[in-house]
Amino acid sequence: MEIQLWREILMPYDVAVKELVHKFEHLMHEYRSRGMYSPIEQVCGRVKTISSILEKAQKKKISVDEIEDHLLDIAGVRIICQFVEDIEKVVELIRNRTDMEVVSEKDYINHMKDSGYRSYHIIVNYKVQMLTGEREVKVEIQVRTLAMNFWATIEHSLQYKYKKNIPDHIKEKLSNAAEAIIVLDNEMSSVRSEIMDAQNSLQIQSNLVSDILNTIQNLYRLANKREILKIQDEFYRIYELNDIEKLQRFGRELDIIAEGYRAQLLDPDI
Ligand code: 0O2
C-alpha cells in the first residue's frame, strides 16, 4: 500500500486519540476543580506506527486489507490511576459514556499475563467527523496503576531490546518485580483513604487560593488601591496560618465585600 494511503487511513485514528485524550483529561480537571478526588491521574495516547502495524499484522497473519477490522489497537489511549480501586471506577465511567460504545473488555488485572503484565483493556467504537463525513474507529483503552505502568514500560523496552526473546534470567527478575508491584499496589491501597484525604485538602486549598486571588484581582477595577492592599495583607497573614477554615471564612467575607462593590457600581446611590 502507498505511504500516502496509509496516512489517510490513519488520520481518523489520530483524531480519535486526540479527542479521547482531551476528554479524559477534561474529566480529570473537572473532578479536581470540584475539589473531588480524580480516579484518573494521567492520560496519554498514540497511533501505532506503520511499521508496528505491519509487524503485528504479519505476526497475526492478517492481510493488509483486513488490518482495520482485525487490529484493534491501531489507536491506543492509556489511563493511569493511582490505586487499583480507581481502575474499576474508570472502567465504569467508560461503560456509562454515550460518546463511545464498549466492544470488548480484557481483565489482565485479575488475570495477570504469564509475562507478569497487568492492565485493564477496553476496546471501544468511537465516531469522528472527518472532511469526508463520519467515521467509526476502534480504540483500545488501557487502564492501569502508576506501578503497573512502571513495570509495563520497562518490560516493553526489554522486549524491544531482545526482539521479544527476553533471556530467562531477566524474565525471572521481571516476574519477581511483577509480584512486588502487586504487593506495592496493595500496600498503597491500604493507606488510600489517608492519601486521598491529604490530596483532597491540598486541592481544596489550591482552588480556594485561586478563587481568592481572582476576586482580589477583580477588585482592582472596583475598589481603591489602599483598600485592596489592606485586603492583600490580610490574605497573606491568614495564608501563613495554614488554617483552611480561616482561609474559607476569609474567602466568604471577601465575596461579600466584592458583592458590595459590584452593587455600588450598578447603583452609585448605594
Ligand atoms: P505496543 O507496542 O504497546 O502497541 P489478541 O487480543 O491476543 O488478539 P493483542 O492485540 O496482542 O492481541 O491483545 P492484548 O494482549 O490485549 O495486547 C495489546 C497491547 O497490550 C499490546 O500492544 C501492549 O501494549 C499491551 N501488552 C499486552 N501484553 C503485554 C506484555 O506482556 N507486556 C507489555 N509491556 N505490554 C503488553 P502491542 O501491539 O503488543 O504493543
mmCIF file of C-alpha atoms and ligand atoms in Angstrom:
data_model
loop_
_atom_site.group_PDB
_atom_site.id
_atom_site.type_symbol
_atom_site.label_atom_id
_atom_site.label_comp_id
_atom_site.label_asym_id
_atom_site.label_seq_id
_atom_site.Cartn_x
_atom_site.Cartn_y
_atom_site.Cartn_z
ATOM 1 C CA MET A 1 0.000 0.000 0.000
ATOM 2 C CA GLU A 2 1.222 3.508 -0.805
ATOM 3 C CA ILE A 3 2.523 5.502 2.141
ATOM 4 C CA GLN A 4 0.153 8.355 1.260
ATOM 5 C CA LEU A 5 -2.786 5.962 1.559
ATOM 6 C CA TRP A 6 -1.592 4.834 4.986
ATOM 7 C CA ARG A 7 -1.528 8.454 6.119
ATOM 8 C CA GLU A 8 -5.147 8.804 5.014
ATOM 9 C CA ILE A 9 -6.192 5.561 6.722
ATOM 10 C CA LEU A 10 -4.540 6.569 9.987
ATOM 11 C CA MET A 11 -5.992 10.104 10.056
ATOM 12 C CA PRO A 12 -9.330 9.227 11.769
ATOM 13 C CA TYR A 13 -7.394 7.179 14.353
ATOM 14 C CA ASP A 14 -5.250 10.208 15.083
ATOM 15 C CA VAL A 15 -8.354 12.379 15.539
ATOM 16 C CA ALA A 16 -9.907 9.745 17.825
ATOM 17 C CA VAL A 17 -6.794 9.570 20.040
ATOM 18 C CA LYS A 18 -6.530 13.354 20.311
ATOM 19 C CA GLU A 19 -10.236 13.755 21.135
ATOM 20 C CA LEU A 20 -10.264 10.964 23.717
ATOM 21 C CA VAL A 21 -7.094 12.145 25.469
ATOM 22 C CA HIS A 22 -8.626 15.609 25.659
ATOM 23 C CA LYS A 23 -11.952 14.246 27.004
ATOM 24 C CA PHE A 24 -10.341 12.125 29.720
ATOM 25 C CA GLU A 25 -8.003 14.959 30.721
ATOM 26 C CA HIS A 26 -11.028 17.207 30.931
ATOM 27 C CA LEU A 27 -12.738 14.731 33.272
ATOM 28 C CA MET A 28 -9.645 14.733 35.490
ATOM 29 C CA HIS A 29 -9.659 18.558 35.671
ATOM 30 C CA GLU A 30 -13.414 18.575 36.295
ATOM 31 C CA TYR A 31 -13.013 16.290 39.325
ATOM 32 C CA ARG A 32 -10.206 18.453 40.684
ATOM 33 C CA SER A 33 -11.885 21.795 40.086
ATOM 34 C CA ARG A 34 -14.848 20.496 42.102
ATOM 35 C CA GLY A 35 -12.417 19.681 44.928
ATOM 36 C CA MET A 36 -13.001 15.933 44.342
ATOM 37 C CA TYR A 37 -10.511 13.094 44.115
ATOM 38 C CA SER A 38 -9.865 12.109 40.485
ATOM 39 C CA PRO A 39 -9.584 8.358 39.721
ATOM 40 C CA ILE A 40 -7.680 9.471 36.607
ATOM 41 C CA GLU A 41 -4.108 10.557 37.318
ATOM 42 C CA GLN A 42 -2.627 10.808 33.814
ATOM 43 C CA VAL A 43 -3.776 10.254 30.230
ATOM 44 C CA CYS A 44 -1.752 9.664 27.095
ATOM 45 C CA GLY A 45 -2.358 8.228 23.661
ATOM 46 C CA ARG A 46 -0.712 7.200 20.422
ATOM 47 C CA VAL A 47 -1.450 5.889 16.965
ATOM 48 C CA LYS A 48 0.544 2.761 16.166
ATOM 49 C CA THR A 49 3.388 3.380 13.724
ATOM 50 C CA ILE A 50 3.005 1.881 10.233
ATOM 51 C CA SER A 51 5.969 -0.435 10.840
ATOM 52 C CA SER A 52 4.470 -1.656 14.116
ATOM 53 C CA ILE A 53 1.085 -2.220 12.396
ATOM 54 C CA LEU A 54 2.728 -4.237 9.625
ATOM 55 C CA GLU A 55 4.792 -6.249 12.122
ATOM 56 C CA LYS A 56 1.721 -7.118 14.215
ATOM 57 C CA ALA A 57 -0.349 -7.945 11.101
ATOM 58 C CA GLN A 58 2.383 -10.266 9.890
ATOM 59 C CA LYS A 59 2.634 -11.976 13.285
ATOM 60 C CA LYS A 60 -1.140 -12.482 13.434
ATOM 61 C CA LYS A 61 -1.305 -13.486 9.752
ATOM 62 C CA ILE A 62 -3.698 -10.652 8.903
ATOM 63 C CA SER A 63 -3.677 -9.426 5.302
ATOM 64 C CA VAL A 64 -3.238 -5.683 4.675
ATOM 65 C CA ASP A 65 -6.923 -5.354 3.674
ATOM 66 C CA GLU A 66 -8.084 -6.862 6.964
ATOM 67 C CA ILE A 67 -5.908 -4.713 9.208
ATOM 68 C CA GLU A 68 -8.576 -2.159 10.146
ATOM 69 C CA ASP A 69 -11.074 -4.885 11.106
ATOM 70 C CA HIS A 70 -8.681 -7.130 12.986
ATOM 71 C CA LEU A 71 -6.038 -4.904 14.566
ATOM 72 C CA LEU A 72 -7.912 -3.372 17.451
ATOM 73 C CA ASP A 73 -5.138 -1.227 18.901
ATOM 74 C CA ILE A 74 -4.206 0.994 15.954
ATOM 75 C CA ALA A 75 -5.484 3.817 18.169
ATOM 76 C CA GLY A 76 -4.491 3.485 21.819
ATOM 77 C CA VAL A 77 -5.303 5.576 24.857
ATOM 78 C CA ARG A 78 -3.744 4.876 28.249
ATOM 79 C CA ILE A 79 -5.321 5.996 31.504
ATOM 80 C CA ILE A 80 -3.096 5.856 34.567
ATOM 81 C CA CYS A 81 -4.605 5.654 38.059
ATOM 82 C CA GLN A 82 -3.016 5.974 41.475
ATOM 83 C CA PHE A 83 -4.779 2.991 43.069
ATOM 84 C CA VAL A 84 -6.094 -0.384 41.873
ATOM 85 C CA GLU A 85 -9.574 0.615 43.149
ATOM 86 C CA ASP A 86 -9.589 3.568 40.743
ATOM 87 C CA ILE A 87 -9.358 1.225 37.740
ATOM 88 C CA GLU A 88 -12.893 -0.140 38.286
ATOM 89 C CA LYS A 89 -14.184 3.441 38.671
ATOM 90 C CA VAL A 90 -12.618 4.455 35.356
ATOM 91 C CA VAL A 91 -13.945 1.311 33.629
ATOM 92 C CA GLU A 92 -17.451 2.121 34.936
ATOM 93 C CA LEU A 93 -17.067 5.689 33.714
ATOM 94 C CA ILE A 94 -16.213 4.428 30.221
ATOM 95 C CA ARG A 95 -19.091 1.901 30.207
ATOM 96 C CA ASN A 96 -21.542 4.697 31.047
ATOM 97 C CA ARG A 97 -20.409 7.133 28.371
ATOM 98 C CA THR A 98 -22.666 7.787 25.407
ATOM 99 C CA ASP A 99 -19.937 9.018 23.045
ATOM 100 C CA MET A 100 -18.306 5.581 22.795
ATOM 101 C CA GLU A 101 -19.544 2.014 22.704
ATOM 102 C CA VAL A 102 -17.722 -0.780 24.519
ATOM 103 C CA VAL A 103 -16.976 -3.660 22.158
ATOM 104 C CA SER A 104 -14.928 -5.917 24.438
ATOM 105 C CA GLU A 105 -13.010 -5.957 27.707
ATOM 106 C CA LYS A 106 -9.951 -7.898 28.929
ATOM 107 C CA ASP A 107 -9.136 -8.062 32.615
ATOM 108 C CA TYR A 108 -5.392 -8.573 32.946
ATOM 109 C CA ILE A 109 -5.604 -7.145 36.481
ATOM 110 C CA ASN A 110 -7.248 -10.226 37.980
ATOM 111 C CA HIS A 111 -5.840 -12.462 35.248
ATOM 112 C CA MET A 112 -2.199 -11.434 35.013
ATOM 113 C CA LYS A 113 -0.453 -12.461 31.792
ATOM 114 C CA ASP A 114 2.353 -15.055 32.028
ATOM 115 C CA SER A 115 4.835 -12.238 31.407
ATOM 116 C CA GLY A 116 3.625 -10.506 34.590
ATOM 117 C CA TYR A 117 1.733 -7.826 32.611
ATOM 118 C CA ARG A 118 -1.297 -6.296 34.352
ATOM 119 C CA SER A 119 -3.747 -3.775 32.926
ATOM 120 C CA TYR A 120 -7.464 -3.492 32.073
ATOM 121 C CA HIS A 121 -8.136 -3.295 28.338
ATOM 122 C CA ILE A 122 -11.321 -1.971 26.762
ATOM 123 C CA ILE A 123 -11.977 -1.786 23.042
ATOM 124 C CA VAL A 124 -14.479 0.915 22.125
ATOM 125 C CA ASN A 125 -16.119 2.064 18.918
ATOM 126 C CA TYR A 126 -15.691 5.814 18.588
ATOM 127 C CA LYS A 127 -17.094 8.140 15.918
ATOM 128 C CA VAL A 128 -15.082 11.009 14.464
ATOM 129 C CA GLN A 129 -16.128 13.680 11.995
ATOM 130 C CA MET A 130 -13.799 13.907 9.018
ATOM 131 C CA LEU A 131 -13.980 16.128 5.914
ATOM 132 C CA THR A 132 -15.372 13.112 4.099
ATOM 133 C CA GLY A 133 -18.053 12.508 6.742
ATOM 134 C CA GLU A 134 -18.455 10.404 9.863
ATOM 135 C CA ARG A 135 -16.018 7.533 10.502
ATOM 136 C CA GLU A 136 -16.217 4.944 13.257
ATOM 137 C CA VAL A 137 -12.899 3.581 14.508
ATOM 138 C CA LYS A 138 -11.867 1.120 17.209
ATOM 139 C CA VAL A 139 -9.744 2.414 20.069
ATOM 140 C CA GLU A 140 -8.007 0.335 22.723
ATOM 141 C CA ILE A 141 -8.142 1.970 26.154
ATOM 142 C CA GLN A 142 -5.631 0.569 28.654
ATOM 143 C CA VAL A 143 -6.297 1.345 32.315
ATOM 144 C CA ARG A 144 -3.573 0.614 34.884
ATOM 145 C CA THR A 145 -1.946 1.959 38.034
ATOM 146 C CA LEU A 146 1.251 4.032 38.132
ATOM 147 C CA ALA A 147 3.107 0.976 39.467
ATOM 148 C CA MET A 148 1.725 -1.351 36.746
ATOM 149 C CA ASN A 149 2.682 1.256 34.156
ATOM 150 C CA PHE A 150 6.236 1.406 35.511
ATOM 151 C CA TRP A 151 6.558 -2.376 35.108
ATOM 152 C CA ALA A 152 4.953 -2.456 31.617
ATOM 153 C CA THR A 153 7.164 0.386 30.352
ATOM 154 C CA ILE A 154 10.372 -1.327 31.487
ATOM 155 C CA GLU A 155 9.264 -4.731 30.183
ATOM 156 C CA HIS A 156 8.229 -3.214 26.840
ATOM 157 C CA SER A 157 11.712 -1.680 26.408
ATOM 158 C CA LEU A 158 13.317 -5.043 27.223
ATOM 159 C CA GLN A 159 11.053 -6.806 24.707
ATOM 160 C CA TYR A 160 12.228 -4.304 22.126
ATOM 161 C CA LYS A 161 15.887 -4.723 23.114
ATOM 162 C CA TYR A 162 15.759 -8.531 22.996
ATOM 163 C CA LYS A 163 13.369 -8.616 19.993
ATOM 164 C CA LYS A 164 10.696 -10.354 22.110
ATOM 165 C CA ASN A 165 13.162 -13.090 23.239
ATOM 166 C CA ILE A 166 13.941 -11.893 26.726
ATOM 167 C CA PRO A 167 16.573 -14.193 28.357
ATOM 168 C CA ASP A 168 15.229 -16.454 31.125
ATOM 169 C CA HIS A 169 17.234 -14.821 33.940
ATOM 170 C CA ILE A 170 15.747 -11.412 33.040
ATOM 171 C CA LYS A 171 12.257 -12.918 32.675
ATOM 172 C CA GLU A 172 12.608 -14.245 36.210
ATOM 173 C CA LYS A 173 13.581 -10.825 37.529
ATOM 174 C CA LEU A 174 10.601 -9.291 35.694
ATOM 175 C CA SER A 175 8.324 -11.911 37.184
ATOM 176 C CA ASN A 176 9.635 -11.117 40.697
ATOM 177 C CA ALA A 177 9.185 -7.423 40.002
ATOM 178 C CA ALA A 178 5.581 -8.076 38.876
ATOM 179 C CA GLU A 179 4.881 -9.801 42.209
ATOM 180 C CA ALA A 180 6.475 -6.851 44.032
ATOM 181 C CA ILE A 181 4.191 -4.485 42.090
ATOM 182 C CA ILE A 182 1.141 -6.411 43.388
ATOM 183 C CA VAL A 183 2.422 -6.010 46.953
ATOM 184 C CA LEU A 184 3.192 -2.310 46.373
ATOM 185 C CA ASP A 185 -0.280 -1.613 44.925
ATOM 186 C CA ASN A 186 -1.910 -3.470 47.848
ATOM 187 C CA GLU A 187 0.157 -1.527 50.411
ATOM 188 C CA MET A 188 -0.785 1.760 48.729
ATOM 189 C CA SER A 189 -4.457 0.714 48.721
ATOM 190 C CA SER A 190 -4.310 0.179 52.477
ATOM 191 C CA VAL A 191 -3.428 3.858 53.001
ATOM 192 C CA ARG A 192 -5.655 5.049 50.137
ATOM 193 C CA SER A 193 -8.128 6.971 52.264
ATOM 194 C CA GLU A 194 -5.327 8.857 54.074
ATOM 195 C CA ILE A 195 -3.608 9.711 50.804
ATOM 196 C CA MET A 196 -6.921 10.767 49.238
ATOM 197 C CA ASP A 197 -7.745 12.979 52.246
ATOM 198 C CA ALA A 198 -4.355 14.666 52.024
ATOM 199 C CA GLN A 199 -4.679 15.214 48.272
ATOM 200 C CA ASN A 200 -8.255 16.463 48.612
ATOM 201 C CA SER A 201 -7.322 19.093 51.212
ATOM 202 C CA LEU A 202 -4.429 20.192 49.036
ATOM 203 C CA GLN A 203 -6.791 20.517 46.055
ATOM 204 C CA ILE A 204 -9.431 22.356 48.107
ATOM 205 C CA GLN A 205 -6.777 24.790 49.395
ATOM 206 C CA SER A 206 -5.407 25.323 45.897
ATOM 207 C CA ASN A 207 -8.917 26.022 44.463
ATOM 208 C CA LEU A 208 -9.680 28.360 47.371
ATOM 209 C CA VAL A 209 -6.462 30.368 46.972
ATOM 210 C CA SER A 210 -7.055 30.640 43.250
ATOM 211 C CA ASP A 211 -10.659 31.919 43.836
ATOM 212 C CA ILE A 212 -9.444 34.463 46.426
ATOM 213 C CA LEU A 213 -6.684 35.741 44.127
ATOM 214 C CA ASN A 214 -9.203 36.085 41.266
ATOM 215 C CA THR A 215 -11.562 38.079 43.479
ATOM 216 C CA ILE A 216 -8.724 40.360 44.659
ATOM 217 C CA GLN A 217 -7.653 40.878 41.041
ATOM 218 C CA ASN A 218 -11.224 41.812 40.057
ATOM 219 C CA LEU A 219 -11.386 44.242 42.992
ATOM 220 C CA TYR A 220 -8.613 46.293 41.373
ATOM 221 C CA ARG A 221 -11.277 47.566 38.930
ATOM 222 C CA LEU A 222 -13.765 48.389 41.689
ATOM 223 C CA ALA A 223 -12.053 49.378 44.943
ATOM 224 C CA ASN A 224 -9.344 51.918 45.783
ATOM 225 C CA LYS A 225 -5.741 50.758 45.951
ATOM 226 C CA ARG A 226 -5.296 51.318 49.701
ATOM 227 C CA GLU A 227 -8.321 49.132 50.445
ATOM 228 C CA ILE A 228 -7.012 46.363 48.180
ATOM 229 C CA LEU A 229 -3.558 46.466 49.781
ATOM 230 C CA LYS A 230 -5.221 46.032 53.181
ATOM 231 C CA ILE A 231 -7.159 43.014 51.889
ATOM 232 C CA GLN A 232 -3.997 41.576 50.352
ATOM 233 C CA ASP A 233 -2.028 41.918 53.610
ATOM 234 C CA GLU A 234 -4.859 40.221 55.458
ATOM 235 C CA PHE A 235 -4.828 37.395 52.890
ATOM 236 C CA TYR A 236 -1.070 36.813 53.326
ATOM 237 C CA ARG A 237 -1.469 36.859 57.121
ATOM 238 C CA ILE A 238 -4.229 34.233 57.043
ATOM 239 C CA TYR A 239 -2.463 32.155 54.381
ATOM 240 C CA GLU A 240 0.597 31.845 56.606
ATOM 241 C CA LEU A 241 -1.545 30.481 59.467
ATOM 242 C CA ASN A 242 -2.043 27.338 57.333
ATOM 243 C CA ASP A 243 -5.618 27.025 58.598
ATOM 244 C CA ILE A 244 -8.078 26.045 55.846
ATOM 245 C CA GLU A 245 -11.160 27.069 57.876
ATOM 246 C CA LYS A 246 -9.804 30.591 58.446
ATOM 247 C CA LEU A 247 -8.981 30.801 54.739
ATOM 248 C CA GLN A 248 -12.532 29.681 53.839
ATOM 249 C CA ARG A 249 -14.002 32.320 56.201
ATOM 250 C CA PHE A 250 -11.754 34.975 54.647
ATOM 251 C CA GLY A 251 -12.912 33.856 51.158
ATOM 252 C CA ARG A 252 -16.585 34.198 52.171
ATOM 253 C CA GLU A 253 -16.020 37.663 53.681
ATOM 254 C CA LEU A 254 -14.119 38.737 50.586
ATOM 255 C CA ASP A 255 -17.033 37.594 48.379
ATOM 256 C CA ILE A 256 -19.402 39.813 50.428
ATOM 257 C CA ILE A 257 -17.030 42.808 50.078
ATOM 258 C CA ALA A 258 -16.720 42.214 46.314
ATOM 259 C CA GLU A 259 -20.504 41.887 46.002
ATOM 260 C CA GLY A 260 -20.902 45.256 47.825
ATOM 261 C CA TYR A 261 -18.536 46.954 45.384
ATOM 262 C CA ARG A 262 -20.343 45.421 42.406
ATOM 263 C CA ALA A 263 -23.709 46.623 43.733
ATOM 264 C CA GLN A 264 -22.250 50.112 44.232
ATOM 265 C CA LEU A 265 -21.046 50.117 40.640
ATOM 266 C CA LEU A 266 -24.520 49.226 39.367
ATOM 267 C CA ASP A 267 -26.241 51.748 41.647
ATOM 268 C CA PRO A 268 -23.891 54.596 42.680
ATOM 269 C CA ASP A 269 -26.571 55.929 45.134
ATOM 270 C CA ILE A 270 -25.992 52.982 47.488
HETATM 271 P P1 0O2 B 1 2.541 -1.823 21.608
HETATM 272 O O1 0O2 B 1 3.925 -1.578 21.094
HETATM 273 O O2 0O2 B 1 2.369 -1.387 23.016
HETATM 274 O O3 0O2 B 1 1.494 -1.296 20.709
HETATM 275 P P2 0O2 B 1 -5.085 -10.513 20.931
HETATM 276 O O4 0O2 B 1 -6.155 -9.919 21.765
HETATM 277 O O5 0O2 B 1 -4.327 -11.601 21.570
HETATM 278 O O6 0O2 B 1 -5.604 -10.858 19.572
HETATM 279 P P3 0O2 B 1 -3.300 -8.253 21.266
HETATM 280 O O7 0O2 B 1 -3.566 -7.032 20.452
HETATM 281 O O8 0O2 B 1 -1.850 -8.592 21.476
HETATM 282 O O9 0O2 B 1 -3.995 -9.439 20.575
HETATM 283 O O10 0O2 B 1 -4.025 -8.031 22.643
HETATM 284 P P4 0O2 B 1 -3.531 -7.680 24.071
HETATM 285 O O11 0O2 B 1 -2.941 -8.855 24.725
HETATM 286 O O12 0O2 B 1 -4.710 -7.077 24.708
HETATM 287 O O13 0O2 B 1 -2.318 -6.626 23.896
HETATM 288 C C1 0O2 B 1 -2.481 -5.370 23.369
HETATM 289 C C2 0O2 B 1 -1.464 -4.410 23.942
HETATM 290 O O14 0O2 B 1 -1.360 -4.601 25.370
HETATM 291 C C3 0O2 B 1 -0.043 -4.592 23.468
HETATM 292 O O15 0O2 B 1 0.126 -4.000 22.241
HETATM 293 C C4 0O2 B 1 0.735 -3.904 24.583
HETATM 294 O O16 0O2 B 1 0.624 -2.506 24.505
HETATM 295 C C5 0O2 B 1 -0.028 -4.369 25.813
HETATM 296 N N1 0O2 B 1 0.527 -5.646 26.296
HETATM 297 C C6 0O2 B 1 -0.036 -6.858 26.208
HETATM 298 N N2 0O2 B 1 0.757 -7.788 26.767
HETATM 299 C C7 0O2 B 1 1.848 -7.146 27.226
HETATM 300 C C8 0O2 B 1 3.039 -7.579 27.926
HETATM 301 O O17 0O2 B 1 3.244 -8.752 28.222
HETATM 302 N N3 0O2 B 1 3.943 -6.604 28.227
HETATM 303 C C9 0O2 B 1 3.762 -5.296 27.922
HETATM 304 N N4 0O2 B 1 4.713 -4.421 28.277
HETATM 305 N N5 0O2 B 1 2.644 -4.866 27.258
HETATM 306 C C10 0O2 B 1 1.716 -5.772 26.916
HETATM 307 P P5 0O2 B 1 1.348 -4.412 21.302
HETATM 308 O O18 0O2 B 1 0.932 -4.204 19.888
HETATM 309 O O19 0O2 B 1 1.819 -5.774 21.633
HETATM 310 O O20 0O2 B 1 2.470 -3.415 21.651
#
